[in-house]
C-alpha cells in the first residue's frame, strides 16, 4: 500500500496538485503576519498605544469599522478592536514572558476564531496535529524500513532528510497551536480596565 502511494506521489501532476492544495490550506489557516505589534520599533508601538487609547470602542458604521480595522492592522495588531485592546492591556500588566505567545496570536490569526473579543482555537487542532505526526511516523518510517531492508543507503538518507524536514515543520505547527491555546485561555479570562 505504501509503495502504491509513493508511486502515486511520484507522478509530477499528482504531487503538484497535492502541494498546491496543501499550500492553499496552510495559507488559509496559518495566515502568517510577520510584522506584528511586538516586532515593531518602540516609537511605532507608542504611536499605536496612543491611537488605541484615543480611538472609540468598536465602531458600528461599516466605513468607520473598516477604517478602524485598517489602522489596527497598520500597527501590527489584530483587526478586532476589543482583542487588540485586551492584548495591549494584558502585555502591560503581565510579565514579558507572555510576549512570544501574544506574538503567536497576532501572527497566526488563522489558527483561531474570535467572538466578542474572545479567542477560540480551532477544535480540529487537537486531533489533526497528532494525526499528522502518526502519519509521518507510519508512512516515512515504513519507507525507511523498506530502504534499510534493501540496503539502499541513498534512499535511506533521502527518507531521513524528508522525515527531518517534515518533523521540524510539524514541531513548529504544534508549538504555534500550543501557544495559541495556552494564551487564549489567559486572554479570555482577562478583563482589561476601561
Short mmCIF file of the C-alpha atoms (twelve columns), coordinates in Angstrom:
data_MODEL
# 
_entry.id   MODEL 
# 
loop_
_atom_site.group_PDB 
_atom_site.id 
_atom_site.type_symbol 
_atom_site.label_atom_id 
_atom_site.label_alt_id 
_atom_site.label_comp_id 
_atom_site.label_asym_id 
_atom_site.label_seq_id 
_atom_site.Cartn_x 
_atom_site.Cartn_y 
_atom_site.Cartn_z 
_atom_site.pdbx_PDB_model_num 
ATOM 1   C CA . UNK A 1   0.000   0.000  0.000   1 
ATOM 2   C CA . UNK A 2   2.774   2.443  0.886   1 
ATOM 3   C CA . UNK A 3   4.569   1.604  -2.339  1 
ATOM 4   C CA . UNK A 4   1.425   2.396  -4.324  1 
ATOM 5   C CA . UNK A 5   1.049   5.717  -2.512  1 
ATOM 6   C CA . UNK A 6   4.690   6.533  -3.153  1 
ATOM 7   C CA . UNK A 7   4.282   5.697  -6.846  1 
ATOM 8   C CA . UNK A 8   1.215   7.933  -6.939  1 
ATOM 9   C CA . UNK A 9   3.147   10.795 -5.292  1 
ATOM 10  C CA . UNK A 10  5.997   10.331 -7.773  1 
ATOM 11  C CA . UNK A 11  3.715   11.379 -10.638 1 
ATOM 12  C CA . UNK A 12  4.583   15.079 -11.150 1 
ATOM 13  C CA . UNK A 13  0.997   16.202 -11.787 1 
ATOM 14  C CA . UNK A 14  -0.336  14.477 -8.672  1 
ATOM 15  C CA . UNK A 15  2.448   15.792 -6.445  1 
ATOM 16  C CA . UNK A 16  1.990   19.327 -7.856  1 
ATOM 17  C CA . UNK A 17  -1.755  19.231 -7.214  1 
ATOM 18  C CA . UNK A 18  -1.220  17.923 -3.675  1 
ATOM 19  C CA . UNK A 19  1.375   20.592 -2.929  1 
ATOM 20  C CA . UNK A 20  -0.965  23.294 -4.287  1 
ATOM 21  C CA . UNK A 21  -3.842  22.034 -2.139  1 
ATOM 22  C CA . UNK A 22  -1.619  21.766 0.942   1 
ATOM 23  C CA . UNK A 23  -0.257  25.279 0.299   1 
ATOM 24  C CA . UNK A 24  -3.751  26.739 -0.034  1 
ATOM 25  C CA . UNK A 25  -4.925  25.063 3.167   1 
ATOM 26  C CA . UNK A 26  -1.810  26.220 5.001   1 
ATOM 27  C CA . UNK A 27  -2.279  29.789 3.779   1 
ATOM 28  C CA . UNK A 28  -5.902  29.874 4.887   1 
ATOM 29  C CA . UNK A 29  -5.280  28.505 8.366   1 
ATOM 30  C CA . UNK A 30  -1.885  29.919 9.214   1 
ATOM 31  C CA . UNK A 31  -2.065  33.460 7.770   1 
ATOM 32  C CA . UNK A 32  1.447   34.376 8.810   1 
ATOM 33  C CA . UNK A 33  1.705   38.089 9.635   1 
ATOM 34  C CA . UNK A 34  5.394   38.852 10.034  1 
ATOM 35  C CA . UNK A 35  5.313   42.431 11.270  1 
ATOM 36  C CA . UNK A 36  3.268   42.074 14.434  1 
ATOM 37  C CA . UNK A 37  2.972   44.795 17.058  1 
ATOM 38  C CA . UNK A 38  5.773   43.450 19.271  1 
ATOM 39  C CA . UNK A 39  8.280   43.259 16.396  1 
ATOM 40  C CA . UNK A 40  7.958   46.935 15.556  1 
ATOM 41  C CA . UNK A 41  10.220  49.738 16.791  1 
ATOM 42  C CA . UNK A 42  9.331   51.381 20.086  1 
ATOM 43  C CA . UNK A 43  8.143   54.723 18.586  1 
ATOM 44  C CA . UNK A 44  5.637   52.864 16.393  1 
ATOM 45  C CA . UNK A 45  4.349   50.884 19.361  1 
ATOM 46  C CA . UNK A 46  3.927   54.087 21.383  1 
ATOM 47  C CA . UNK A 47  2.024   55.638 18.468  1 
ATOM 48  C CA . UNK A 48  -0.209  52.558 18.285  1 
ATOM 49  C CA . UNK A 49  -0.993  52.650 22.002  1 
ATOM 50  C CA . UNK A 50  -1.824  56.378 21.808  1 
ATOM 51  C CA . UNK A 51  -4.099  55.776 18.825  1 
ATOM 52  C CA . UNK A 52  -5.799  52.862 20.597  1 
ATOM 53  C CA . UNK A 53  -6.320  54.972 23.715  1 
ATOM 54  C CA . UNK A 54  -7.878  57.817 21.731  1 
ATOM 55  C CA . UNK A 55  -9.989  55.668 19.427  1 
ATOM 56  C CA . UNK A 56  -13.520 54.811 20.339  1 
ATOM 57  C CA . UNK A 57  -14.679 51.338 21.186  1 
ATOM 58  C CA . UNK A 58  -15.512 49.151 18.188  1 
ATOM 59  C CA . UNK A 59  -17.136 51.281 15.514  1 
ATOM 60  C CA . UNK A 60  -20.573 50.283 14.292  1 
ATOM 61  C CA . UNK A 61  -20.757 52.095 10.949  1 
ATOM 62  C CA . UNK A 62  -19.226 49.897 8.216   1 
ATOM 63  C CA . UNK A 63  -16.841 52.527 6.855   1 
ATOM 64  C CA . UNK A 64  -15.755 53.612 10.314  1 
ATOM 65  C CA . UNK A 65  -15.207 49.983 11.265  1 
ATOM 66  C CA . UNK A 66  -13.170 49.366 8.092   1 
ATOM 67  C CA . UNK A 67  -11.016 52.434 8.819   1 
ATOM 68  C CA . UNK A 68  -10.515 51.289 12.416  1 
ATOM 69  C CA . UNK A 69  -9.527  47.786 11.268  1 
ATOM 70  C CA . UNK A 70  -7.031  49.198 8.774   1 
ATOM 71  C CA . UNK A 71  -5.468  51.351 11.485  1 
ATOM 72  C CA . UNK A 72  -5.162  48.347 13.780  1 
ATOM 73  C CA . UNK A 73  -3.588  46.229 11.043  1 
ATOM 74  C CA . UNK A 74  -1.176  49.019 10.112  1 
ATOM 75  C CA . UNK A 75  0.127   48.903 13.687  1 
ATOM 76  C CA . UNK A 76  0.523   45.124 13.568  1 
ATOM 77  C CA . UNK A 77  -2.444  44.491 15.833  1 
ATOM 78  C CA . UNK A 78  -5.495  42.324 15.243  1 
ATOM 79  C CA . UNK A 79  -8.443  43.645 13.245  1 
ATOM 80  C CA . UNK A 80  -10.717 43.128 16.232  1 
ATOM 81  C CA . UNK A 81  -10.561 46.273 18.390  1 
ATOM 82  C CA . UNK A 82  -11.526 44.514 21.631  1 
ATOM 83  C CA . UNK A 83  -8.870  41.835 21.177  1 
ATOM 84  C CA . UNK A 84  -6.178  44.391 20.305  1 
ATOM 85  C CA . UNK A 85  -7.089  46.454 23.358  1 
ATOM 86  C CA . UNK A 86  -7.038  43.336 25.522  1 
ATOM 87  C CA . UNK A 87  -3.618  42.271 24.169  1 
ATOM 88  C CA . UNK A 88  -2.050  45.680 24.886  1 
ATOM 89  C CA . UNK A 89  -3.508  45.826 28.417  1 
ATOM 90  C CA . UNK A 90  -2.554  42.204 29.135  1 
ATOM 91  C CA . UNK A 91  1.028   42.844 27.994  1 
ATOM 92  C CA . UNK A 92  1.362   45.909 30.203  1 
ATOM 93  C CA . UNK A 93  0.041   44.150 33.314  1 
ATOM 94  C CA . UNK A 94  1.778   40.776 32.953  1 
ATOM 95  C CA . UNK A 95  5.323   39.504 32.666  1 
ATOM 96  C CA . UNK A 96  7.292   39.969 29.469  1 
ATOM 97  C CA . UNK A 97  7.447   36.180 29.159  1 
ATOM 98  C CA . UNK A 98  3.942   36.263 27.679  1 
ATOM 99  C CA . UNK A 99  5.116   38.232 24.623  1 
ATOM 100 C CA . UNK A 100 6.052   35.166 22.493  1 
ATOM 101 C CA . UNK A 101 2.556   33.753 22.980  1 
ATOM 102 C CA . UNK A 102 0.980   37.121 22.216  1 
ATOM 103 C CA . UNK A 103 3.096   37.272 19.052  1 
ATOM 104 C CA . UNK A 104 1.649   33.887 18.078  1 
ATOM 105 C CA . UNK A 105 -1.860  35.313 18.475  1 
ATOM 106 C CA . UNK A 106 -1.008  38.252 16.206  1 
ATOM 107 C CA . UNK A 107 0.995   36.250 13.652  1 
ATOM 108 C CA . UNK A 108 -1.149  33.149 13.176  1 
ATOM 109 C CA . UNK A 109 -4.642  34.589 13.003  1 
ATOM 110 C CA . UNK A 110 -5.931  31.638 11.017  1 
ATOM 111 C CA . UNK A 111 -5.484  29.258 13.955  1 
ATOM 112 C CA . UNK A 112 -8.489  30.578 15.872  1 
ATOM 113 C CA . UNK A 113 -11.780 32.407 15.595  1 
ATOM 114 C CA . UNK A 114 -12.902 35.458 17.535  1 
ATOM 115 C CA . UNK A 115 -16.265 36.150 19.058  1 
ATOM 116 C CA . UNK A 116 -16.932 39.169 21.299  1 
ATOM 117 C CA . UNK A 117 -13.208 39.772 21.776  1 
ATOM 118 C CA . UNK A 118 -12.580 36.198 22.939  1 
ATOM 119 C CA . UNK A 119 -10.279 33.725 21.207  1 
ATOM 120 C CA . UNK A 120 -11.458 30.227 20.338  1 
ATOM 121 C CA . UNK A 121 -8.727  27.967 18.887  1 
ATOM 122 C CA . UNK A 122 -9.909  25.640 16.142  1 
ATOM 123 C CA . UNK A 123 -11.014 22.340 17.663  1 
ATOM 124 C CA . UNK A 124 -9.535  20.232 14.881  1 
ATOM 125 C CA . UNK A 125 -6.002  21.090 16.072  1 
ATOM 126 C CA . UNK A 126 -6.499  18.709 18.986  1 
ATOM 127 C CA . UNK A 127 -6.764  15.700 16.676  1 
ATOM 128 C CA . UNK A 128 -5.154  16.889 13.430  1 
ATOM 129 C CA . UNK A 129 -1.694  17.713 14.803  1 
ATOM 130 C CA . UNK A 130 -1.212  14.295 16.485  1 
ATOM 131 C CA . UNK A 131 -2.723  12.562 13.448  1 
ATOM 132 C CA . UNK A 132 -0.168  14.205 11.163  1 
ATOM 133 C CA . UNK A 133 2.660   13.010 13.436  1 
ATOM 134 C CA . UNK A 134 1.302   9.471  13.400  1 
ATOM 135 C CA . UNK A 135 1.024   9.615  9.604   1 
ATOM 136 C CA . UNK A 136 4.617   10.866 9.360   1 
ATOM 137 C CA . UNK A 137 5.909   8.100  11.595  1 
ATOM 138 C CA . UNK A 138 3.994   5.349  9.794   1 
ATOM 139 C CA . UNK A 139 4.451   6.479  6.205   1 
ATOM 140 C CA . UNK A 140 8.053   7.654  6.288   1 
ATOM 141 C CA . UNK A 141 9.013   5.026  8.877   1 
ATOM 142 C CA . UNK A 142 7.790   2.319  6.519   1 
ATOM 143 C CA . UNK A 143 9.819   3.829  3.687   1 
ATOM 144 C CA . UNK A 144 12.950  3.950  5.848   1 
ATOM 145 C CA . UNK A 145 12.408  0.334  6.907   1 
ATOM 146 C CA . UNK A 146 11.899  -0.738 3.277   1 
ATOM 147 C CA . UNK A 147 15.042  1.087  2.186   1 
ATOM 148 C CA . UNK A 148 17.087  -0.406 5.020   1 
ATOM 149 C CA . UNK A 149 15.898  -3.910 4.179   1 
ATOM 150 C CA . UNK A 150 17.049  -3.351 0.580   1 
ATOM 151 C CA . UNK A 151 20.353  -1.839 1.780   1 
ATOM 152 C CA . UNK A 152 19.735  1.293  -0.287  1 
ATOM 153 C CA . UNK A 153 21.775  3.845  1.660   1 
ATOM 154 C CA . UNK A 154 20.993  6.778  -0.653  1 
ATOM 155 C CA . UNK A 155 17.253  6.156  -0.301  1 
ATOM 156 C CA . UNK A 156 17.626  5.874  3.481   1 
ATOM 157 C CA . UNK A 157 19.381  9.261  3.620   1 
ATOM 158 C CA . UNK A 158 16.723  10.826 1.391   1 
ATOM 159 C CA . UNK A 159 13.928  9.400  3.553   1 
ATOM 160 C CA . UNK A 160 15.644  10.581 6.741   1 
ATOM 161 C CA . UNK A 161 16.078  14.073 5.288   1 
ATOM 162 C CA . UNK A 162 12.407  14.227 4.262   1 
ATOM 163 C CA . UNK A 163 11.368  12.981 7.694   1 
ATOM 164 C CA . UNK A 164 13.623  15.548 9.393   1 
ATOM 165 C CA . UNK A 165 12.176  18.454 7.426   1 
ATOM 166 C CA . UNK A 166 8.600   17.233 7.891   1 
ATOM 167 C CA . UNK A 167 9.180   16.722 11.620  1 
ATOM 168 C CA . UNK A 168 10.615  20.228 12.038  1 
ATOM 169 C CA . UNK A 169 7.575   21.719 10.288  1 
ATOM 170 C CA . UNK A 170 5.276   19.566 12.416  1 
ATOM 171 C CA . UNK A 171 7.023   20.752 15.599  1 
ATOM 172 C CA . UNK A 172 6.639   24.374 14.518  1 
ATOM 173 C CA . UNK A 173 2.902   23.961 13.892  1 
ATOM 174 C CA . UNK A 174 2.458   22.059 17.169  1 
ATOM 175 C CA . UNK A 175 4.269   24.768 19.154  1 
ATOM 176 C CA . UNK A 176 2.180   27.503 17.491  1 
ATOM 177 C CA . UNK A 177 -1.033  25.616 18.280  1 
ATOM 178 C CA . UNK A 178 0.042   25.168 21.912  1 
ATOM 179 C CA . UNK A 179 0.972   28.841 22.260  1 
ATOM 180 C CA . UNK A 180 -2.354  29.966 20.822  1 
ATOM 181 C CA . UNK A 181 -4.267  27.531 23.026  1 
ATOM 182 C CA . UNK A 182 -2.467  28.490 26.246  1 
ATOM 183 C CA . UNK A 183 -2.575  32.256 25.781  1 
ATOM 184 C CA . UNK A 184 -6.192  32.180 24.590  1 
ATOM 185 C CA . UNK A 185 -7.266  30.776 27.969  1 
ATOM 186 C CA . UNK A 186 -5.429  33.571 29.785  1 
ATOM 187 C CA . UNK A 187 -6.737  36.299 27.460  1 
ATOM 188 C CA . UNK A 188 -10.312 35.027 27.628  1 
ATOM 189 C CA . UNK A 189 -10.195 35.109 31.445  1 
ATOM 190 C CA . UNK A 190 -8.572  38.568 31.497  1 
ATOM 191 C CA . UNK A 191 -10.772 41.646 31.825  1 
ATOM 192 C CA . UNK A 192 -8.975  44.852 30.817  1 
ATOM 193 C CA . UNK A 193 -9.620  48.095 32.706  1 
ATOM 194 C CA . UNK A 194 -11.793 50.648 30.935  1 
# 
